[in-house]
Each structure stands twice: as structure tokens, then as C-alpha cells.
XYZ file of C-alpha atoms in Angstrom:
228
model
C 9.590 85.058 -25.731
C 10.178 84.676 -21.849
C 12.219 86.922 -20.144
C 14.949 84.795 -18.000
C 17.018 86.703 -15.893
C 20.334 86.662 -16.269
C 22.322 85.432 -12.303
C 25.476 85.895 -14.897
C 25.813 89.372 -16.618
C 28.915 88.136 -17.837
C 27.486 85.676 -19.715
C 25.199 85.801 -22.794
C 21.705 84.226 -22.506
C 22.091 81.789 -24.960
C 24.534 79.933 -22.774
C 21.475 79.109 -19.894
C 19.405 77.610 -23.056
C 22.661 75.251 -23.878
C 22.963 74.006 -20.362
C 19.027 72.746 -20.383
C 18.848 71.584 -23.910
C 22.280 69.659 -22.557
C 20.519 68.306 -19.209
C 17.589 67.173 -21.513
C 18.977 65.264 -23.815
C 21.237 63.498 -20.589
C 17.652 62.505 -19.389
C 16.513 60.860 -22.971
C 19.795 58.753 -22.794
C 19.096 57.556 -19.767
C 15.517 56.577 -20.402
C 16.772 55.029 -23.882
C 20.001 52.752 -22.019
C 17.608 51.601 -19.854
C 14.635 50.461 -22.828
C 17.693 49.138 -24.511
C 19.024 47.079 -21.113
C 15.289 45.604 -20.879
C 15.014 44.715 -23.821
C 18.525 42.738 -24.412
C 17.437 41.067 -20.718
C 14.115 39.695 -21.556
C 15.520 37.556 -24.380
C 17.606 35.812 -22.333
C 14.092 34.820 -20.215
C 12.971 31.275 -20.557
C 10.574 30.905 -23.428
C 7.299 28.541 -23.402
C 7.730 25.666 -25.457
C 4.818 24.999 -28.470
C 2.895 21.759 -28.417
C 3.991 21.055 -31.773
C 7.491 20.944 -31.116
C 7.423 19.197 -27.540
C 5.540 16.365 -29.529
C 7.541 16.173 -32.508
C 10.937 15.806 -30.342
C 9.439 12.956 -27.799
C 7.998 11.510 -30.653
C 8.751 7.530 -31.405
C 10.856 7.343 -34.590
C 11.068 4.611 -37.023
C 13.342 1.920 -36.852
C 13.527 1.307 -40.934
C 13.213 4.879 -40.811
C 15.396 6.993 -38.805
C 13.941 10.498 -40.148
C 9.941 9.529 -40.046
C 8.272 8.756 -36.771
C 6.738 5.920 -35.832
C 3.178 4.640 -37.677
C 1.373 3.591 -34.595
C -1.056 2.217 -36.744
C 1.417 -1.187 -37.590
C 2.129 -1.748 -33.333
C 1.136 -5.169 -32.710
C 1.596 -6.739 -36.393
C 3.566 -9.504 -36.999
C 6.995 -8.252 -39.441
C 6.211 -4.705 -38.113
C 9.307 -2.681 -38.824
C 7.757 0.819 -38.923
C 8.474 0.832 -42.537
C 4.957 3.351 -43.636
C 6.881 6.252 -45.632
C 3.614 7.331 -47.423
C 1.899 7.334 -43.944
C -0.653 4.408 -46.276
C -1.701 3.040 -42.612
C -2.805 6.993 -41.385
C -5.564 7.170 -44.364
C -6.762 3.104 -45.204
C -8.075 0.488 -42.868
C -4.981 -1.218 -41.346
C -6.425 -4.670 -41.756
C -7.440 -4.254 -45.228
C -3.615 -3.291 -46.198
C -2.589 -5.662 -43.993
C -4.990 -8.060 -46.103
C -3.504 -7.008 -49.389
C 0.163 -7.467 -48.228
C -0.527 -11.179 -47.436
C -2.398 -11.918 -50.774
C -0.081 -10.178 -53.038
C 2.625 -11.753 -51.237
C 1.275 -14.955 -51.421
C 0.416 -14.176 -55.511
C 4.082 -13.285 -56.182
C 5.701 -16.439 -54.364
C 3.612 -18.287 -56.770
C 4.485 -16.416 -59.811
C 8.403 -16.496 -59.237
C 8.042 -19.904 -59.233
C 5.961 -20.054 -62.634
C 8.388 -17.350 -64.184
C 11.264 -19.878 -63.487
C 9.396 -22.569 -64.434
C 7.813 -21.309 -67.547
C 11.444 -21.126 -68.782
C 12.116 -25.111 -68.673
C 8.891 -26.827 -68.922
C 5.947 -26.383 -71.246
C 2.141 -26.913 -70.728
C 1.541 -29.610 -73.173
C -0.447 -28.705 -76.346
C 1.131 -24.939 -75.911
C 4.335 -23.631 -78.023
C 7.470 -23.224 -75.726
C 8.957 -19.840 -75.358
C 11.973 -18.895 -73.456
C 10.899 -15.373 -72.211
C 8.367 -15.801 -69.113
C 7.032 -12.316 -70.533
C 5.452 -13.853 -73.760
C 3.696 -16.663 -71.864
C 0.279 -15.159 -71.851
C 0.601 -14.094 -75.498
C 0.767 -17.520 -76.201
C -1.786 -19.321 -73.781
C -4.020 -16.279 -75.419
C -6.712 -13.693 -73.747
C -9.324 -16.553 -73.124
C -7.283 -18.252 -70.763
C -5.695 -15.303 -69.100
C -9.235 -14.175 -68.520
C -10.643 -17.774 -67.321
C -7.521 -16.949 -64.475
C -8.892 -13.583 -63.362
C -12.778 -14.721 -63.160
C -11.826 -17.723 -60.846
C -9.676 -16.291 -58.745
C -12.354 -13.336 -58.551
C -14.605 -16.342 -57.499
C -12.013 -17.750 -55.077
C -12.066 -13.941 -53.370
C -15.749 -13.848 -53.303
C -16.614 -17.812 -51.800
C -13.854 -17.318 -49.478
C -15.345 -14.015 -47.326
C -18.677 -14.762 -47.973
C -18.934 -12.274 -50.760
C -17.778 -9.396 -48.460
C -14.351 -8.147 -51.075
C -14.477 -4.229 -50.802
C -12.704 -1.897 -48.144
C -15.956 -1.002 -46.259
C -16.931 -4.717 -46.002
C -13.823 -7.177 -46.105
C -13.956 -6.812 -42.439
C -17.644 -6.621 -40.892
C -16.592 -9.273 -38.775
C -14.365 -7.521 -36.613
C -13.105 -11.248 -35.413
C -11.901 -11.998 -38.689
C -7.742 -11.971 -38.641
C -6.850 -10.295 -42.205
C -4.780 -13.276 -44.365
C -6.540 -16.135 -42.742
C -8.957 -18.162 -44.529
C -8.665 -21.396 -43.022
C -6.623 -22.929 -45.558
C -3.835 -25.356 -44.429
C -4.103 -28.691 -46.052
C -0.805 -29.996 -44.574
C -1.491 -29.031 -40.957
C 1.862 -26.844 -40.442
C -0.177 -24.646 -37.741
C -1.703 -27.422 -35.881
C -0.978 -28.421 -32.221
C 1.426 -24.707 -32.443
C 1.742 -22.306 -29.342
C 1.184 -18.801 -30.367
C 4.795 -17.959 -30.327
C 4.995 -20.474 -33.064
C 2.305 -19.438 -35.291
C 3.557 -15.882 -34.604
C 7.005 -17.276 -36.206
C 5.322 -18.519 -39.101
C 3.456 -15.744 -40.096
C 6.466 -13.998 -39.989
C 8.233 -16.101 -42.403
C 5.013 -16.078 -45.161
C 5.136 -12.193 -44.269
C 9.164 -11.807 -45.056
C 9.236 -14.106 -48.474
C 6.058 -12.408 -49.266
C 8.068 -9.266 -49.651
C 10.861 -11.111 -51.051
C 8.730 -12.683 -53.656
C 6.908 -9.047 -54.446
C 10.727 -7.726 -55.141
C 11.980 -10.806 -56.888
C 8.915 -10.861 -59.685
C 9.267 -7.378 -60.467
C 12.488 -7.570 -60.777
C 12.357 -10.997 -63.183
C 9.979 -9.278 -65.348
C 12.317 -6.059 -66.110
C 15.044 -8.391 -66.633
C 13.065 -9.572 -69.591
C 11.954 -6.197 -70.584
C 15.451 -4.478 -70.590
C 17.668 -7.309 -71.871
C 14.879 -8.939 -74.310
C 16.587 -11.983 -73.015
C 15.478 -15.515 -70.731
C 16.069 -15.043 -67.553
C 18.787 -17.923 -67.316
């Protein structure tokens, strides 16, 4: 051990030893205040936003949809709402969906008018049945099947035999829904603000129509009764 003199006989040695091991452990506790001052400061500093977030807050929402942003893939359709919950319009061809929407619109105004129909007049030659449902059970397969190969003709004449995704629209000038077809003339001598209208309207029952058949049919189903 080191000899340390002793300024104080009176006192024993150990007290020097006390009075550094005190002034030491002053000096840690300074250092460690200090690391713990810094440290409470810097989280009060301004932080640098993420990309991500930034984006996601400035963001466009939907207007059908509050929570889900906007699909910029429907801007510029007629009866946009912004209503893409699946995100469909992020993965398929916009005018190909867009294509589908029409037809199977235009399908199911048709059909909620043969569903009524069916219910209060009768093909002659055919049995009459009061559930729409049991219509093609009694028309038979034949006939259901002579439906499905014309129309598959009517699809194929009508685009020039271009019907699947990658080739419905080689023609990048072709408008998706439009094939020409208006016997009684309702577009003619229109402004574009009026066509515009009317697409809306086909658009809007379309959907209506979609709803109503589906819904006509489970009627049926569930209650095993006519629909009126």
C-alpha cells in the first residue's frame, strides 16, 4: 500500500480515503445528471417525418369511402364515386372492368324485367310457373344453352372477335360499353354534357338492376314463394 502522510495526526487515515471516495462519486453524479439532462432534451427535438406517413395523411380519401383513399384509377369516369374497396381497379385493366360493369348492368336491367314478367305472362307452348326461379327448368337445358352460345356470338361479332382481357381493348380508341348500338337515336344531335348525363343514368340503374335481381332471386330462394 502507499504511504499518505497524515497533515492531521489527530485523525485516523481512513478518514482522507472517505473524503476522495466522497469527491468521486460527486463527480459521477454530475457526469450522470448531465447524460440524463441530454437525453430528456433531445426528445423534445423535432423529428423527420417518413415518406410513408407524409403520403398517407395528404392522401385523397374516398368520398363513398371515408376510411380508404382515393382509387385514382376511376378519375375521369362517368358515376365515379371512389367506391373500389378491393382496390379491383389497382390490379385489372380499368376499361375492361369498366366494360364488365356496363354489360352486366345492362344484362340485369333486362332480367328484372323478365323475372317480373315471367310471373304474369307465359311463352306460349311452355307450362306457366309462378316462381321466376323454375323458369329455366321448364324451358329445359337446350334452350338455356341456345341463350349462352348466341350471346357468346353477339360478344364475339360485336369486337371483332377480340373478348379476353389482353385483347378487348387493342384499339386503344375504343370507349369500353359502346358498340354502336342505338336504334332509337337517344344520343344523336347531343352535346357531350348530355351524353355524359346519359351514361350516367344507364351506369346508376345498371347498379340498381345488379342489386334488384339478386335480390328477386333470394326472395324466391328463402320464402319458396312468387315474388308478388
Amino acid at each position: 500500500t502507499t504511504n499518505v502522510p497524515n497533515s492531521h495526526p489527530e485523525l485516523p487515515r481512513c478518514a482522507l480515503f472517505i473524503k476522495r471516495d466522497s469527491t468521486t462519486k460527486f463527480t459521477m453524479k454530475s457526469f450522470a445528471v448531465l447524460a440524463a439532462f441530454l437525453a430528456s432534451a433531445s426528445a423534445f427535438a423535432p423529428q423527420s417525418k417518413s415518406n410513408g406517413v407524409t403520403t398517407q395523411l395528404n392522401a385523397e380519401m374516398s368520398k363513398s369511402v371515408p376510411f380508404l383513399t382515393y382509387p385514382k384509377n376511376l378519375k375521369g369516369y362517368v358515376g365515379d364515386t371512389g367506391f373500389d374497396p378491393l382496390g379491383f381497379s389497382d390490379y385489372f385493366d380499368i376499361k375492361w372492368l369498366r366494360e364488365s360493369e356496363i354489360k352486366h348492368g345492362r344484362s340485369a336491367m333486362l332480367a328484372t324485367v323478365g323475372f317480373v314478367l315471367q310471373e304474369f305472362w307465359t311463352i306460349p307452348g311452355y307450362q306457366h310457373v309462378d316462381d321466376s326461379n323454375l323458369g329455366p327448368s321448364v324451358v329445359g337445358t337446350s334452350a338455356m344453352l341456345q341463350i349462352v352460345f348466341w350471346m357468346g356470338v353477339l360478344e364475339f361479332w360485336t369486337n371483332k372477335g377480340n373478348v379476353t382481357m389482353e385483347t378487348m381493348f387493342s384499339d386503344p380508341a375504343r370507349v369500353p360499353g359502346n358498340l354502336g348500338f342505338d336504334p332509337m337515336g337517344l344520343a344523336k344531335g347531343k352535346s357531350k354534357e348530355q351524353i355524359a348525363e346519359l351514361e350516367l343514368k344507364e351506369i346508376k340503374n345498371g347498379r340498381l338492376a345488379m342489386l334488384a335481381i339478386g335480390g328477386m332471386i333470394h326472395h324466391n330462394w328463402v320464402t319458396g314463394e312468387p315474388l308478388f
